[in-house]
Short mmCIF file of C-alpha atoms in Angstrom, two decimals:
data_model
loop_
_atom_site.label_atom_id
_atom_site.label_comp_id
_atom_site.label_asym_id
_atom_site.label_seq_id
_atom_site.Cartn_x
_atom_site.Cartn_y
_atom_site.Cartn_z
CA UNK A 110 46.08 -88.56 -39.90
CA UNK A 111 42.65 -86.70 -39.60
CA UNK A 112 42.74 -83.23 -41.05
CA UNK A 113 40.58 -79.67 -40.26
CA UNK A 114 37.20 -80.80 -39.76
CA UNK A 115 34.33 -78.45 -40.14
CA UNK A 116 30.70 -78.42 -39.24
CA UNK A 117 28.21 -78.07 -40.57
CA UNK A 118 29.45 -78.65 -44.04
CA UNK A 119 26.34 -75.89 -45.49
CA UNK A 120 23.96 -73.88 -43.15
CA UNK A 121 20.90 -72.33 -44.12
CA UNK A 122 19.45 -69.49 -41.24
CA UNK A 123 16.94 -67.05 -41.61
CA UNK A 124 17.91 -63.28 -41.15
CA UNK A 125 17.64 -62.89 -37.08
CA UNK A 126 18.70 -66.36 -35.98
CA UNK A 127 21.90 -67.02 -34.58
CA UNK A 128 24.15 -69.92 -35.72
CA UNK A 129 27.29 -71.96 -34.49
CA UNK A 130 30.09 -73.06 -36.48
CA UNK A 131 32.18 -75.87 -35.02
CA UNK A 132 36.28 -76.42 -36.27
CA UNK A 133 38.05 -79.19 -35.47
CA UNK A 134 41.66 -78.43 -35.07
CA UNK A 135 44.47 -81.18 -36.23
CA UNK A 136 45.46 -82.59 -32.85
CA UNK A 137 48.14 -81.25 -31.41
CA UNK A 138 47.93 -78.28 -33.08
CA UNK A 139 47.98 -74.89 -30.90
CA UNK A 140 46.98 -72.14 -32.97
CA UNK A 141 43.71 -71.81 -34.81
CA UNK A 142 42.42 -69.27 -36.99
CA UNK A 143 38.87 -68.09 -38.11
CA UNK A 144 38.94 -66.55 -41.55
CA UNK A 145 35.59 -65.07 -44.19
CA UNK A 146 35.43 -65.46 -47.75
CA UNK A 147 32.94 -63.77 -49.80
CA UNK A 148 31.76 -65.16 -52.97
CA UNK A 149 34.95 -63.93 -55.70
CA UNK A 150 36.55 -62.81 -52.59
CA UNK A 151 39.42 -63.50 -50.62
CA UNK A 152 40.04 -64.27 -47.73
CA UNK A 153 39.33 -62.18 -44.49
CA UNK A 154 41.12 -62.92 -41.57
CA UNK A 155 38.65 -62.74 -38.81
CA UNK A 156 40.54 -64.18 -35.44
CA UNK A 157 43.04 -66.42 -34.06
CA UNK A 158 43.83 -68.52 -30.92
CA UNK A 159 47.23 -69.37 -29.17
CA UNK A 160 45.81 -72.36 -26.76
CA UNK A 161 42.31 -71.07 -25.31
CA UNK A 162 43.28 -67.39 -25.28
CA UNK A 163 42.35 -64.75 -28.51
CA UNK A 164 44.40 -61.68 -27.96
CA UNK A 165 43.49 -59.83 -30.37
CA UNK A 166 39.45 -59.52 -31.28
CA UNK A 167 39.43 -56.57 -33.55
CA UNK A 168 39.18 -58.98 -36.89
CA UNK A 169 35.43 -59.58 -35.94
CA UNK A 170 33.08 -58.06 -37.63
CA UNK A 171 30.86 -56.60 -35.38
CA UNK A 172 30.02 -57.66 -31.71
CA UNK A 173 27.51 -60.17 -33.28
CA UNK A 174 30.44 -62.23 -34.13
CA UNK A 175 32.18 -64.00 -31.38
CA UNK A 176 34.53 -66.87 -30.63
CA UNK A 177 35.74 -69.25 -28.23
CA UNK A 178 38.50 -72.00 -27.94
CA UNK A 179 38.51 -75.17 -25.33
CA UNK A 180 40.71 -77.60 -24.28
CA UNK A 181 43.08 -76.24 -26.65
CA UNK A 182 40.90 -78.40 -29.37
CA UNK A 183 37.49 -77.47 -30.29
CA UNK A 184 36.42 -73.58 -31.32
CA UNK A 185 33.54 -72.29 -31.96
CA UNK A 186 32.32 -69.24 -34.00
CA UNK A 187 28.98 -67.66 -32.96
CA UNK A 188 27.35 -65.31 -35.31
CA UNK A 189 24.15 -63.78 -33.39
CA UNK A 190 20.99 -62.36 -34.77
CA UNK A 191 21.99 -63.32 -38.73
CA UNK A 192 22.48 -60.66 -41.36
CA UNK A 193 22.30 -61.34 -45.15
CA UNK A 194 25.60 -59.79 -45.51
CA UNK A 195 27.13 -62.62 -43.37
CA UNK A 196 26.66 -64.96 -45.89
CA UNK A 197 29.58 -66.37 -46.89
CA UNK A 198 32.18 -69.81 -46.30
CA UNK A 199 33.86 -69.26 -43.15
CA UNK A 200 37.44 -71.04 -43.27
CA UNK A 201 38.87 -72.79 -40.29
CA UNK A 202 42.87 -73.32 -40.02
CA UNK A 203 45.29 -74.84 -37.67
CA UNK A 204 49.14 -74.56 -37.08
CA UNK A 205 51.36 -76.40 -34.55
CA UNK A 206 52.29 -72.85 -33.75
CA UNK A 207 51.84 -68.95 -34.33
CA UNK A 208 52.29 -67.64 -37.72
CA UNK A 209 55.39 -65.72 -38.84
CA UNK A 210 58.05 -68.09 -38.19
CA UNK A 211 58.85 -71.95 -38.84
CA UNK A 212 55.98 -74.63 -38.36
CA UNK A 213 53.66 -72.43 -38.61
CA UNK A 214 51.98 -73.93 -41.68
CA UNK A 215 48.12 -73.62 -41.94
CA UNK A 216 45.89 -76.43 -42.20
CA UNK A 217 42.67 -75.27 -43.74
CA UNK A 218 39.56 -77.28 -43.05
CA UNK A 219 36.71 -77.26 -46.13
CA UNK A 220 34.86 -74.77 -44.75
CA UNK A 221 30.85 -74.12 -43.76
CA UNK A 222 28.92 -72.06 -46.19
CA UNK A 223 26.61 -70.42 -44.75
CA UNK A 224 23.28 -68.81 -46.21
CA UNK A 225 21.40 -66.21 -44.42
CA UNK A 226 18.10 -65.84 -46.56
CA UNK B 27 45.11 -53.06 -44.90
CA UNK B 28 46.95 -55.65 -47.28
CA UNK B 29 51.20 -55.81 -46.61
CA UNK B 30 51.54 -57.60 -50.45
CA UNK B 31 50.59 -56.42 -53.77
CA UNK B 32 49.98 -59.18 -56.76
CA UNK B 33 48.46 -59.20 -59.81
CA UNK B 34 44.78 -60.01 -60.14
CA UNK B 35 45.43 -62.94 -62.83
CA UNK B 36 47.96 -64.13 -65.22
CA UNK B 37 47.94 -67.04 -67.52
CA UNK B 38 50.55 -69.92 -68.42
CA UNK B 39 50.77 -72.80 -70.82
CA UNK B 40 50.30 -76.08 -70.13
CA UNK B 41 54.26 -77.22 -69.46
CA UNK B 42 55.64 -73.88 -69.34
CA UNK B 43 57.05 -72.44 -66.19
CA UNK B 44 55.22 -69.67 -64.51
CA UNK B 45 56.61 -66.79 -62.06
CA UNK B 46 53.74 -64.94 -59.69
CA UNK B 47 55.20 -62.11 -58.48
CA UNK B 48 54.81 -60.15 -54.92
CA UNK B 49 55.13 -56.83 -54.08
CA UNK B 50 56.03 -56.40 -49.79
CA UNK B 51 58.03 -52.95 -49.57
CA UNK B 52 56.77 -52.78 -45.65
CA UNK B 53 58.04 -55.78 -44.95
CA UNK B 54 59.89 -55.90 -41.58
CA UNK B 55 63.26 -57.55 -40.24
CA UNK B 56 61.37 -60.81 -38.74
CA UNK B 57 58.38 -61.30 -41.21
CA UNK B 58 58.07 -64.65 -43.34
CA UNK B 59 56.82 -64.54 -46.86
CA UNK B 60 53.99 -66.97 -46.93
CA UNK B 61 52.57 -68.44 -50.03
CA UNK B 62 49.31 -70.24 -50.09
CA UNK B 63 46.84 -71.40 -53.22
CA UNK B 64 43.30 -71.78 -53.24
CA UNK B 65 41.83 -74.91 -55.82
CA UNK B 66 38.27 -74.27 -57.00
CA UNK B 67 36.11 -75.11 -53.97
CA UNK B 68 38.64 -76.07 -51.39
CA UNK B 69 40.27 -74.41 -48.40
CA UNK B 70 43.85 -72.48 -48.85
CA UNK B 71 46.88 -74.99 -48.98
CA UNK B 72 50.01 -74.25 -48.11
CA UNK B 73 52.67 -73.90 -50.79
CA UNK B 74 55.97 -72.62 -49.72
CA UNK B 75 57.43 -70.02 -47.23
CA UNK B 76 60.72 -68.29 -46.52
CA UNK B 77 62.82 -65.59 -44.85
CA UNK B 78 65.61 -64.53 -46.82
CA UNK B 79 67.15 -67.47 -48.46
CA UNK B 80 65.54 -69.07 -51.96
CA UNK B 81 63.34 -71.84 -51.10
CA UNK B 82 62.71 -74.91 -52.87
CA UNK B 83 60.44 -78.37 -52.50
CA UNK B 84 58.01 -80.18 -54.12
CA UNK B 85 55.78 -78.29 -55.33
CA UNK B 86 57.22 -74.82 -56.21
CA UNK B 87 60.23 -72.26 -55.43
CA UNK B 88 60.05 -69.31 -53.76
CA UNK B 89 62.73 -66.67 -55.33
CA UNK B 90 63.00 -63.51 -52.73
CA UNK B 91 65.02 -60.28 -53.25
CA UNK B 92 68.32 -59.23 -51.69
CA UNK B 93 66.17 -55.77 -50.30
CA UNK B 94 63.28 -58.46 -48.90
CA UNK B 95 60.51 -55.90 -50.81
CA UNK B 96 59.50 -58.28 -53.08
CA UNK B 97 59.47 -62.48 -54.08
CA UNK B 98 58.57 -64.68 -57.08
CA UNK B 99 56.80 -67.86 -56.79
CA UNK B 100 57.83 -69.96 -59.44
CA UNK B 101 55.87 -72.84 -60.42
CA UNK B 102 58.49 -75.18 -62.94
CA UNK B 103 56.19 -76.72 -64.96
CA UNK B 104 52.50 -75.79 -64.88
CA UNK B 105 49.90 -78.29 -65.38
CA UNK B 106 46.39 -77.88 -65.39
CA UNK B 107 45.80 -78.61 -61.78
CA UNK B 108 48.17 -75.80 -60.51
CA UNK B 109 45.01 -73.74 -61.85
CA UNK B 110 44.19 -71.48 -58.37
CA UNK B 111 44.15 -68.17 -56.58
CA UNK B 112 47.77 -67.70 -55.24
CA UNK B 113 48.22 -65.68 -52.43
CA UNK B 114 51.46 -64.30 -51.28
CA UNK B 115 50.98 -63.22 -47.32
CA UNK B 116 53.23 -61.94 -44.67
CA UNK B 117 52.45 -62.11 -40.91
CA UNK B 118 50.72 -59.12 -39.50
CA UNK B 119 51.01 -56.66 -36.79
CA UNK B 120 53.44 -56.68 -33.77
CA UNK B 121 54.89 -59.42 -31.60
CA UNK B 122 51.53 -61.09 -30.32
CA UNK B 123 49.69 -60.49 -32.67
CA UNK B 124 49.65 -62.90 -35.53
CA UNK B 125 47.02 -61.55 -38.33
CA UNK B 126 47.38 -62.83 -41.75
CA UNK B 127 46.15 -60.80 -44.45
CA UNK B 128 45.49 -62.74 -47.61
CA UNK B 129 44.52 -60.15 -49.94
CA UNK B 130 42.86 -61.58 -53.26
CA UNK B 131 45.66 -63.26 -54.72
CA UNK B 132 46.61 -63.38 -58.10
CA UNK B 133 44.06 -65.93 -60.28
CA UNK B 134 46.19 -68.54 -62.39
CA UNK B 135 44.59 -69.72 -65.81
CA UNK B 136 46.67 -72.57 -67.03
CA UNK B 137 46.11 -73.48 -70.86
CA UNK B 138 45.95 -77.07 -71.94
#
């Protein structure tokens, strides 16, 4: 069956613009996850969504950051007025249900690497 | 801030068996030990997890202590693709809120 999608695949912005970063959950799947990685980094977690609903926010970077779930499919992370320090490949992950206990395995998509020049 | 503590590389053999270790002492009652890798270029895949019991399947085991404050992954036989970032991660936070802090993993150079 069809995995994490993510798109774009690579986005190139200019400092100031804003930019949208579409994930594709596995179907069925009811809890998605936004992560950051850095180049040499690891990964930060950034926020997560039980159906539609985020309940906890504080992951985001700042309140240029900001994401939204519907249908219990489709999310989308927004990242307003572009900084060079947001450069980096923003992960996308599903699981058939919240983390911590059983079936809660993550699905990672490939990513979108995005540039801010 | 990060609930696991792992070294920041190791190296193996080609063939050999490999244990990553994992550091949790704040680990509480209900949390699962998570373990993902990371290939070159690709997205996190899940490995193994567990609660208190030794795991095993496919791809790895997953040895955990009596006290819960600290687990080995154990790879049997490294090959050259098991090369990766392993990250050993424990759910975060209080009931309802599910954060998982990945930390940067330990990096695993497999010789040929």
């Amino acid at each position: 069956g069809a995995g994490v999608s993510q798109s774009p695949s690579n986005k190139v912005t200019e400092k100031g613009k804003d930019v949208e970063l579409r994930c594709d959950p596995i179907s069925g799947h009811t809890a998605l996850y936004w992560y950051r990685q850095r180049l040499g980094q690891g990964l930060e977690f950034l926020i997560y969504f039980q159906g539609n609903s985020a309940p906890d926010k504080s992951g985001l970077p700042s309140d240029r950051f900001s994401a939204e779930r519907t249908g219990e499919s489709v999310s989308t992370l927004t990242i307003q007025r572009t900084q060079q320090e947001d450069s980096a490949v923003y992960l996308c992950a599903s699981s058939l249900a919240l983390a911590g206990g059983k079936n809660n395995e993550q699905f990672f998509g490939p990513g979108t690497r995005l540039t801010v020049l | 801030d990060a609930k696991t503590t792992q070294p920041n590389s190791m190296e193996s053999n080609e063939e050999e068996p490999v244990h990553l270790p994992c550091n949790h002492s704040t680990i509480s009652g209900t949390d699962y030990i998570h373990w993902y890798r990371q290939l070159p270029s690709q997205g996190p895949e899940y490995v193994i997890h567990g609660l208190t019991s030794n795991v095993n399947n496919r791809m790895a085991s997953l040895a955990i202590a009596e006290d819960r404050k600290s687990s080995t992954l154990i790879l049997h036989r490294a090959t050259l693709r098991d090369a990766a970032v392993y990250y050993c991660i424990l759910r975060d936070g209080f009931a309802g809120t599910y954060k998982y802090i990945f930390g940067t993993g330990t990096r695993l150079k497999v010789l040929a």
